[in-house]
CSV table of C-alpha atoms in Angstrom, one decimal:
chain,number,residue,atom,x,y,z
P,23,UNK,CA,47.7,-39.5,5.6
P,24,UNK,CA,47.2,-37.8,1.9
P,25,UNK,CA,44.4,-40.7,1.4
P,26,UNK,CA,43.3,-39.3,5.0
P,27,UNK,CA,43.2,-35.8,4.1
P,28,UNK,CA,41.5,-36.7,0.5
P,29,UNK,CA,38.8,-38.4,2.5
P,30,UNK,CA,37.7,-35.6,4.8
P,31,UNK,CA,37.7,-33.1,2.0
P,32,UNK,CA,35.1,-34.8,-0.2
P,33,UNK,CA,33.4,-35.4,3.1
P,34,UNK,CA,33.1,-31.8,3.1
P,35,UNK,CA,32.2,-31.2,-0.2
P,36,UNK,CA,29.3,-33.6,0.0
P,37,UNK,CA,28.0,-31.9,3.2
P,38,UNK,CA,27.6,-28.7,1.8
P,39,UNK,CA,26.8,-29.7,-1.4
P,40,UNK,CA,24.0,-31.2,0.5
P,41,UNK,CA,23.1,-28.2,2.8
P,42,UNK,CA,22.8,-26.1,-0.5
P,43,UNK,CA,20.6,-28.2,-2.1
P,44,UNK,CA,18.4,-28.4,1.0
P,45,UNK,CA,18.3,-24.8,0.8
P,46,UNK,CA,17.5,-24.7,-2.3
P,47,UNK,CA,14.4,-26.5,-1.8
P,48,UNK,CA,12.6,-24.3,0.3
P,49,UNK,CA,10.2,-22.3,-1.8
P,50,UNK,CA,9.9,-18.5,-2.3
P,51,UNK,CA,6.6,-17.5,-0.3
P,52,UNK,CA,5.3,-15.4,-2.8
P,53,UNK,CA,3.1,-12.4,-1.3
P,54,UNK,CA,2.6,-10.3,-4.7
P,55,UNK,CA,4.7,-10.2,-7.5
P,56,UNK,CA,7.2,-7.9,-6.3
P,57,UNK,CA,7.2,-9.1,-2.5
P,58,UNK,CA,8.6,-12.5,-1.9
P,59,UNK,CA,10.5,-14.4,1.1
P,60,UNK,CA,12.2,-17.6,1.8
P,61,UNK,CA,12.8,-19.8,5.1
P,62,UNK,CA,16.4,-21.1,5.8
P,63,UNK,CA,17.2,-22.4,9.3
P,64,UNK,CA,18.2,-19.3,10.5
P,65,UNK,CA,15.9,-17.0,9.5
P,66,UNK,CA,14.6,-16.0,6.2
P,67,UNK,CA,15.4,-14.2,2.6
P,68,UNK,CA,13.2,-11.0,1.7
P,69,UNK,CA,12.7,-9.8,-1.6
P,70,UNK,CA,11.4,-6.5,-2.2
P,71,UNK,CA,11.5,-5.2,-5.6
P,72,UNK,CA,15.3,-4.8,-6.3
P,73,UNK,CA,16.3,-5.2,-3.1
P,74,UNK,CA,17.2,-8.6,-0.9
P,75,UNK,CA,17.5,-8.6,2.9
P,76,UNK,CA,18.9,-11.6,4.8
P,77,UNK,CA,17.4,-11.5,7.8
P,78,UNK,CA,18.3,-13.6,10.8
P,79,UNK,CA,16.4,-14.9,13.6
P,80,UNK,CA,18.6,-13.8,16.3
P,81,UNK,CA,17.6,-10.3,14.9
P,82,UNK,CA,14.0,-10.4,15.3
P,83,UNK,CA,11.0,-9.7,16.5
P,84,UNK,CA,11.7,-6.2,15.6
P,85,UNK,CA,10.9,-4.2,18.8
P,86,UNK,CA,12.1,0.0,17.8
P,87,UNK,CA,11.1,0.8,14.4
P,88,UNK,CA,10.9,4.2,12.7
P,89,UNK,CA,8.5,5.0,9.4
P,90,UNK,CA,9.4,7.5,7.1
P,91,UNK,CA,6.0,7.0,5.5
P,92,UNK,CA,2.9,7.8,7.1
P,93,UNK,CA,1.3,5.1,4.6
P,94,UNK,CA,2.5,2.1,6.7
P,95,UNK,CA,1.3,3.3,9.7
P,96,UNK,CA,-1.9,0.6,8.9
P,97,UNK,CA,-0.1,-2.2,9.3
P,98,UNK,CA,0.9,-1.7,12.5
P,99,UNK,CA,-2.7,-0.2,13.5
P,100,UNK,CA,-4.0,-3.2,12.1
P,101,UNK,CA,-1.7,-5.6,14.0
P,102,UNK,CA,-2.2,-3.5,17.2
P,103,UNK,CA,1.6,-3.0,17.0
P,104,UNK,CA,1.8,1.0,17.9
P,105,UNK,CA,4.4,0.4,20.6
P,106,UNK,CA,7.1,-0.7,18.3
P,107,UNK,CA,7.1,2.5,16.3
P,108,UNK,CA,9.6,5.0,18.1
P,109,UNK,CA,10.0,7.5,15.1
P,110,UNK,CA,7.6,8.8,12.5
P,111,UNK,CA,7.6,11.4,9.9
P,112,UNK,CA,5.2,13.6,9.3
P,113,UNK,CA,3.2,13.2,11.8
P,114,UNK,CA,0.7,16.0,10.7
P,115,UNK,CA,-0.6,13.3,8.0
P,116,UNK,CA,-0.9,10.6,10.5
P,117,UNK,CA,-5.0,9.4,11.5
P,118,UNK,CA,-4.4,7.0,13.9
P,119,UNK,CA,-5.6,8.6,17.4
P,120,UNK,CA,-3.4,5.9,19.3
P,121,UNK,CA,-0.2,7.2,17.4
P,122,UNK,CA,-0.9,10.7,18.3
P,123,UNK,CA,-1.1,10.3,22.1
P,124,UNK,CA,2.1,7.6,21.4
P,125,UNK,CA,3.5,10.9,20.3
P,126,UNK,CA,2.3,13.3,23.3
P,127,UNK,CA,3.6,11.1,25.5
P,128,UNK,CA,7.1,11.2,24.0
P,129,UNK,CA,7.1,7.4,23.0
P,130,UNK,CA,7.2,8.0,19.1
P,131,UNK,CA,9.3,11.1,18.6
P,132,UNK,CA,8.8,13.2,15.3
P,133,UNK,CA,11.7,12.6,12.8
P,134,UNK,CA,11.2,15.8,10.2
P,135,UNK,CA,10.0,15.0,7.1
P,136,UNK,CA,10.4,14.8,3.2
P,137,UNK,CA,11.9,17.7,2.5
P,138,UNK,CA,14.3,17.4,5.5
P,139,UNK,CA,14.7,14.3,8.1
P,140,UNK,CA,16.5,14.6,11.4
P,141,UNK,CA,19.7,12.3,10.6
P,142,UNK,CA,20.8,12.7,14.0
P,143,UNK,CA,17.8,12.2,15.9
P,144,UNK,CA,17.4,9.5,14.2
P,145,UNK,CA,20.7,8.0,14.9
P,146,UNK,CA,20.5,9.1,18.6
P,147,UNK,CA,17.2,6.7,18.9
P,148,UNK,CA,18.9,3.9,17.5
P,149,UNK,CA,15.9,2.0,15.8
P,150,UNK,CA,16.3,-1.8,14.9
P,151,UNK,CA,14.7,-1.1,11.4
P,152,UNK,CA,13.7,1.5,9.7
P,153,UNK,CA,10.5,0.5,7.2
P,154,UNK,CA,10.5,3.5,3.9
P,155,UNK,CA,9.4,4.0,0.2
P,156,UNK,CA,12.5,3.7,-1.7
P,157,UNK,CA,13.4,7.4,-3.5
P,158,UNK,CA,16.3,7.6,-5.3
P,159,UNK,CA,17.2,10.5,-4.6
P,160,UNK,CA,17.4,10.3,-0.8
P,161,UNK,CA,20.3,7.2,-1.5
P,162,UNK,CA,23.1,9.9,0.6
P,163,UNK,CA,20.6,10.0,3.5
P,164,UNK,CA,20.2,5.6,3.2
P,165,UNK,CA,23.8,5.2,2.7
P,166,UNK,CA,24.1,7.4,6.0
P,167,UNK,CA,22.1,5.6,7.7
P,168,UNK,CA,23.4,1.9,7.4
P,169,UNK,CA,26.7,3.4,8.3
P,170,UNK,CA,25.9,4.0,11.4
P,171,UNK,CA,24.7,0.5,11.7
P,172,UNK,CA,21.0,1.1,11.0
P,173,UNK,CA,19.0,-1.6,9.0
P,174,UNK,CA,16.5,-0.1,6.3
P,175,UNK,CA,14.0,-2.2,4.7
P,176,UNK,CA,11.9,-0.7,1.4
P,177,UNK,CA,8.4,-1.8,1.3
P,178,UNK,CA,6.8,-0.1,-1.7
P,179,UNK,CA,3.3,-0.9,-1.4
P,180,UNK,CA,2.2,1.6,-3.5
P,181,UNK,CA,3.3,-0.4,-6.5
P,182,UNK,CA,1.1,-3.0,-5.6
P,183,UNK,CA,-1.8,-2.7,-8.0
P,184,UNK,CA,-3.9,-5.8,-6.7
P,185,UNK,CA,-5.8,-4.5,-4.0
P,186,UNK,CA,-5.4,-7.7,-1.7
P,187,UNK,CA,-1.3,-7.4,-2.5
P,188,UNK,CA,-1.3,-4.1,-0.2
P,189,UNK,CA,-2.9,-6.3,2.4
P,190,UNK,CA,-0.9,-9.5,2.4
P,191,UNK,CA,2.1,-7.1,3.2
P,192,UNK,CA,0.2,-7.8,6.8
P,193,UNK,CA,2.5,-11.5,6.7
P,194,UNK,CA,5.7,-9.5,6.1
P,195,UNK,CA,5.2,-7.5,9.1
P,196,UNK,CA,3.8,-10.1,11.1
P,197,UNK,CA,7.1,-12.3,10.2
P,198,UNK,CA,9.0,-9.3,10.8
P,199,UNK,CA,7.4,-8.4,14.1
P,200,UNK,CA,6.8,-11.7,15.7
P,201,UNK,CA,3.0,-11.5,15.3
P,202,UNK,CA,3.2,-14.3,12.4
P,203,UNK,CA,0.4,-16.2,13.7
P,204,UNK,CA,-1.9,-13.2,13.7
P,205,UNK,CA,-1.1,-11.2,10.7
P,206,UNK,CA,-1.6,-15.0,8.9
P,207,UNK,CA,-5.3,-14.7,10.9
P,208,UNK,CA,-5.6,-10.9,10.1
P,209,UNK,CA,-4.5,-11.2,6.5
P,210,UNK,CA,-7.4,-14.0,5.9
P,211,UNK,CA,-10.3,-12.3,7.3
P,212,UNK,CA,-9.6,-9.4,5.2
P,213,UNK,CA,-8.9,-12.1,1.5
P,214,UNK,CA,-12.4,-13.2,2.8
P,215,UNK,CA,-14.3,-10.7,3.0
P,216,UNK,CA,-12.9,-9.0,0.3
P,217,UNK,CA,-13.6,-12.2,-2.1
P,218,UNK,CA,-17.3,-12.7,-0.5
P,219,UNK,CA,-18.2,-8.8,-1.0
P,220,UNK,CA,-16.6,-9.2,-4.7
P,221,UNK,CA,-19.3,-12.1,-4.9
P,222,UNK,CA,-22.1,-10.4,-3.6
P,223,UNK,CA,-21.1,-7.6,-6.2
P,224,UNK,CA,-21.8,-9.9,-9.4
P,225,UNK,CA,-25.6,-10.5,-8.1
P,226,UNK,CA,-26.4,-6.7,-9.3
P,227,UNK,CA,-27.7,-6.9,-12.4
P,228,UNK,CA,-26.9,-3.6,-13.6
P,229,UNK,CA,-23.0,-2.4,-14.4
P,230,UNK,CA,-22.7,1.6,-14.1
P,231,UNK,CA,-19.8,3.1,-16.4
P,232,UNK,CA,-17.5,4.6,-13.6
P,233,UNK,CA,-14.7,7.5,-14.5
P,234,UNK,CA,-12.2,8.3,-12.5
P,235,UNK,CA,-9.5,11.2,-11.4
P,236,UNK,CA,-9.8,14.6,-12.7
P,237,UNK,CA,-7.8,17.1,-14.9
P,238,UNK,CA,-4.2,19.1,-13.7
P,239,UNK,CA,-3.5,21.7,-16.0
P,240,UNK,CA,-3.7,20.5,-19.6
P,241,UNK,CA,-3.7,16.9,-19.1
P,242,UNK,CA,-5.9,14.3,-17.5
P,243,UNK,CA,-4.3,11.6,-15.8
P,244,UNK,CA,-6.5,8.6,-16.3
P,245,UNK,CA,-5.9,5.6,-14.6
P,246,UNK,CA,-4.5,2.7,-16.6
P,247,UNK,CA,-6.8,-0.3,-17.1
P,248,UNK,CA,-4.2,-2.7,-15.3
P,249,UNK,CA,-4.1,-0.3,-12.1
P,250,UNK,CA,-5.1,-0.9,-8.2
P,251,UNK,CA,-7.7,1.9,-9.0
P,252,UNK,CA,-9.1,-0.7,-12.3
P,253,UNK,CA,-9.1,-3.7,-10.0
P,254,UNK,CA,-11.7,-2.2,-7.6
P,255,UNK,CA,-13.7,-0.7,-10.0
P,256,UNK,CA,-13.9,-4.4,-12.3
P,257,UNK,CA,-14.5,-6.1,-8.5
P,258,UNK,CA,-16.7,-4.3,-7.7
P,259,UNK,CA,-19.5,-4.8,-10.6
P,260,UNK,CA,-19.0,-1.9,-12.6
P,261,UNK,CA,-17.1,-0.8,-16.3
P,262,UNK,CA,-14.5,1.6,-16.1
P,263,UNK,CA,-14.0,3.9,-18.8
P,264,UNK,CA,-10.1,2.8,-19.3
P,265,UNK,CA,-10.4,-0.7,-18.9
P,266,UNK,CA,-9.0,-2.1,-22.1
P,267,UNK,CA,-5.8,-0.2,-21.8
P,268,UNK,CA,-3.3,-2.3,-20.5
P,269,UNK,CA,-1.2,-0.2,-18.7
P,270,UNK,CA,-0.5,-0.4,-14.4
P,271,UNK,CA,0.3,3.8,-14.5
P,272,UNK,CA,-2.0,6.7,-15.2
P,273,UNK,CA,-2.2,8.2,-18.5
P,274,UNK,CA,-2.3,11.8,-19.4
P,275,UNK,CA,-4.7,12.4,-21.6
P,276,UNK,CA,-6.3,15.7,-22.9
P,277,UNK,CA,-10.1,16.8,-21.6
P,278,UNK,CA,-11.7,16.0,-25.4
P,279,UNK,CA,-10.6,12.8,-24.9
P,280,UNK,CA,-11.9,12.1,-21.7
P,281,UNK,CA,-15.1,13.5,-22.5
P,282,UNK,CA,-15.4,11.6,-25.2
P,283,UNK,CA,-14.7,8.2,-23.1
P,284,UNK,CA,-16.4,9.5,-20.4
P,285,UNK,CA,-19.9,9.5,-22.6
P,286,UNK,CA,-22.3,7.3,-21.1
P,287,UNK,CA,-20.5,7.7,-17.4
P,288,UNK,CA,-23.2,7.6,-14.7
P,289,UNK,CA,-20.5,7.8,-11.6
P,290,UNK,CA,-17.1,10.2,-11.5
P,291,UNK,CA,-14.7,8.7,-8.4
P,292,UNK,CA,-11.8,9.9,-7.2
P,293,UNK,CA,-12.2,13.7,-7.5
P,294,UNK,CA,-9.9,15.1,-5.9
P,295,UNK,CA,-9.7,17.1,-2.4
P,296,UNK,CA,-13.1,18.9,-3.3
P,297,UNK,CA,-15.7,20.2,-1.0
P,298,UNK,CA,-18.7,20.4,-3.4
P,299,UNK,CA,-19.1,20.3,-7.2
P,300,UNK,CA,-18.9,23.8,-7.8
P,301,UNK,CA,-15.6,23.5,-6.5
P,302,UNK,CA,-14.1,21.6,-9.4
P,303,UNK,CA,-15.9,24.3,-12.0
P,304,UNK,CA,-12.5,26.2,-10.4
P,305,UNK,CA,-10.2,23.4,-11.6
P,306,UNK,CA,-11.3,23.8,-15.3
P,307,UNK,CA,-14.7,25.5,-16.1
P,308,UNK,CA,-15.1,22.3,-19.1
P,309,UNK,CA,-16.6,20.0,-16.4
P,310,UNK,CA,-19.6,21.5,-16.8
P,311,UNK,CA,-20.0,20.0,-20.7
P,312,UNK,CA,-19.8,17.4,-19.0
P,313,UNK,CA,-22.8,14.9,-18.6
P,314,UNK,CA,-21.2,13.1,-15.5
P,315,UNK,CA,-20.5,16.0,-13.9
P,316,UNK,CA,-24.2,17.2,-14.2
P,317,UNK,CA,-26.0,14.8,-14.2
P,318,UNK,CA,-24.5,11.5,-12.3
P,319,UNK,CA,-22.9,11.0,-9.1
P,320,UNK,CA,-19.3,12.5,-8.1
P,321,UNK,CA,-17.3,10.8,-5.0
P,322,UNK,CA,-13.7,11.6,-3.7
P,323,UNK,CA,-11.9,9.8,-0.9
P,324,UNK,CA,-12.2,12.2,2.3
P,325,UNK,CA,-14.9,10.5,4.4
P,326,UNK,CA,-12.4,10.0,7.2
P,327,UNK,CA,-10.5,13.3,7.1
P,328,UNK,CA,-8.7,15.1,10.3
P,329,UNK,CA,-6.8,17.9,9.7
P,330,UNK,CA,-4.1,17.2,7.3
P,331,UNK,CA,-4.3,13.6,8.1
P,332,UNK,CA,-6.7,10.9,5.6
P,333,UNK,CA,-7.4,7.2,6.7
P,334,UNK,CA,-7.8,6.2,3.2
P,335,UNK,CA,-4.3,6.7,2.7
P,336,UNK,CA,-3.6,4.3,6.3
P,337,UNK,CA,-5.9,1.9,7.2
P,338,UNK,CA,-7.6,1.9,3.4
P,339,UNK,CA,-3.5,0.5,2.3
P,340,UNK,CA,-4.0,-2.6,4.2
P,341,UNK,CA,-8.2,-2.8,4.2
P,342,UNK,CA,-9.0,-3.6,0.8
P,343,UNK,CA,-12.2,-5.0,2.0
P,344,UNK,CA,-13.4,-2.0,3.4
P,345,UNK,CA,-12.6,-0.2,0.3
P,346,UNK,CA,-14.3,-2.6,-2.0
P,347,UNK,CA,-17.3,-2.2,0.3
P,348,UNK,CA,-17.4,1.4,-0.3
P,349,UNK,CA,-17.1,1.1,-4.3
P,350,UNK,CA,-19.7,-1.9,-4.2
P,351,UNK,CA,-22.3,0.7,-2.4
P,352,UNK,CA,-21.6,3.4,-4.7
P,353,UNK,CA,-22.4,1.5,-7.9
P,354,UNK,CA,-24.9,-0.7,-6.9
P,355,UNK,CA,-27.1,1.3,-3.9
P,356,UNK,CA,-29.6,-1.5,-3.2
P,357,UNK,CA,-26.8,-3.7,-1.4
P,358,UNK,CA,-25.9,-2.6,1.7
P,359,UNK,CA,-28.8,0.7,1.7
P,360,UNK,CA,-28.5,0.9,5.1
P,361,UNK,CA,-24.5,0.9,5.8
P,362,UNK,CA,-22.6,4.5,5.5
P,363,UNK,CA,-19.6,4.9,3.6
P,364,UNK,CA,-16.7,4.8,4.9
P,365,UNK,CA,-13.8,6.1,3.1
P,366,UNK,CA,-15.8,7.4,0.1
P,367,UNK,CA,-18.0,11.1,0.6
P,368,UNK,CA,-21.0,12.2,-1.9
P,369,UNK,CA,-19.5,15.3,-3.8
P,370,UNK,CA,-22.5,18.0,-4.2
């Protein structure tokens, strides 16, 4: 009986031993290098940042989901998966058209915002997920939350300083949403057309020196040579004035030292929420020293403005092609002379 008993035991021991080891054999699916999953038989592993969700399959395809970030509304857009969103924030900042009459017709309901979210209408609509930026100091409202049973998942794509790392969060919300197969399909088209217009980039012979952002009080917060802001400036053709620094994060830095960077700088991006030049001489009268500002070419980001609402900040998140296309057109006019911009506007 005690032989028995010794026999079933190590029986036992070898079958998990074995079930562990098979688990620990399926690979981490890296999507950038702070997104990552893993398979098991049940479902899957997601890492994001700091955090780890186990996520089974009896739990999924998500089907009510509430954002209380108005820059993941692209990845649903993109995956035509409006329906599934039954609460939004902020709605004033949305662009999608289809998410605004989802709202008039009372299927997505407005959930408050930032500086004050409606807890228990949220509750009340009992969401399956809710998809956020992790702040730190909404952790009371999170702990909240999950205690009344609510799932939330922190998908910081903002942190993501590869362009093409914003868009691969397309295969976490296609796994997530039961559109695997076509978020797989979506994700590709937009890796290659972003890595054929990169290509068609490096056939320009010339290379424009591009600055970028502009000044808020005292300081100007340049964008570090390792940012998402870097990446599409280098893919597209051109030399940034920050490129050999090596940080991910913007840097203050004061005007003289921008000007003096700034030199031999033939295109200015990223200017702000400006309706002509003259605008920015209100921001700080120094621009005009400036040989960029008078003499080369001055873009922001509000080509596809309505209202409160900008679709660089929603469908420019996941379409890193699109805005590659935009910085490629910029800097090197003779490709593409006769497409428009798209996200990108002429500042004069």
């Amino acid at each position: 009986m005690k032989n028995n008993f010794l026999l079933i035991f190590v029986l036992l021991i070898t079958l998990s031993c074995k079930k562990n080891d098979e688990l620990n054999l399926l690979k981490w699916e890296k999507i950038s290098e702070r997104v990552q999953y893993q398979p098991y038989p049940d479902g899957f592993k997601l890492k994001t940042g700091k955090f780890t969700y186990n996520i089974n399959s009896s739990d999924l395809p998500y089907k009510k989901v509430i954002l209380l970030n108005a820059s993941l509304v692209g990845y649903f857009t993109e995956l035509g998966e409006e329906n599934k969103i039954i609460g939004i924030s902020s709605p004033e900042y949305i662009y999608s058209e289809k998410i605004h009459q989802l709202i008039k017709e009372g299927k997505i309901q407005n959930i408050g915002n930032e500086q004050k979210y409606d807890i228990e209408k949220i509750i009340a609509l009992q969401p399956d997920v809710i998809f956020t930026n992790y702040i730190a100091s909404f952790d009371n409202t999170y702990d909240l939350l999950r205690k009344n049973g609510i799932e939330i998942i922190f998908l910081d794509e903002y942190l993501e300083q590869n362009p093409l790392s914003k868009s691969k969060y397309l295969i976490v919300f296609g796994k997530l949403l039961g559109v695997q197969k076509e978020s797989g399909a979506k994700f590709k088209e937009i890796e290659n057309s972003y890595n054929s217009l990169k290509l068609i980039a490096t056939k320009s012979t010339s290379q424009p020196t591009v600055l970028a952002n502009e000044i808020y009080g005292n300081q100007w917060f340049l964008a570090g040579g390792k940012s998402n802001l870097a990446q599409f400036i280098s893919d597209a053709n051109a030399n940034y004035i920050n490129a050999e620094n090596a940080d991910s994060k913007s840097i203050p830095l004061s005007f003289e030292e921008v000007y003096t960077k700034s030199e031999n700088a033939e295109y200015w991006i990223n200017v702000g929420n400006h309706k002509s030049k003259k605008d920015l001489l209100q921001i700080s009268p120094n621009y005009v020293k400036m040989k960029v500002y008078n003499s080369g070419k001055l873009y922001n980001v509000s080509g596809r403005e309505k209202g409160s609402a900008n679709d660089y900040f929603e469908t420019g998140v996941v379409r890193a092609d699109l805005v590659l296309k935009d910085y490629i057109k910029i800097f090197h006019p003779e490709i593409f002379p006769q497409d428009s911009l798209y996200f990108m506007k002429e500042l004069k």
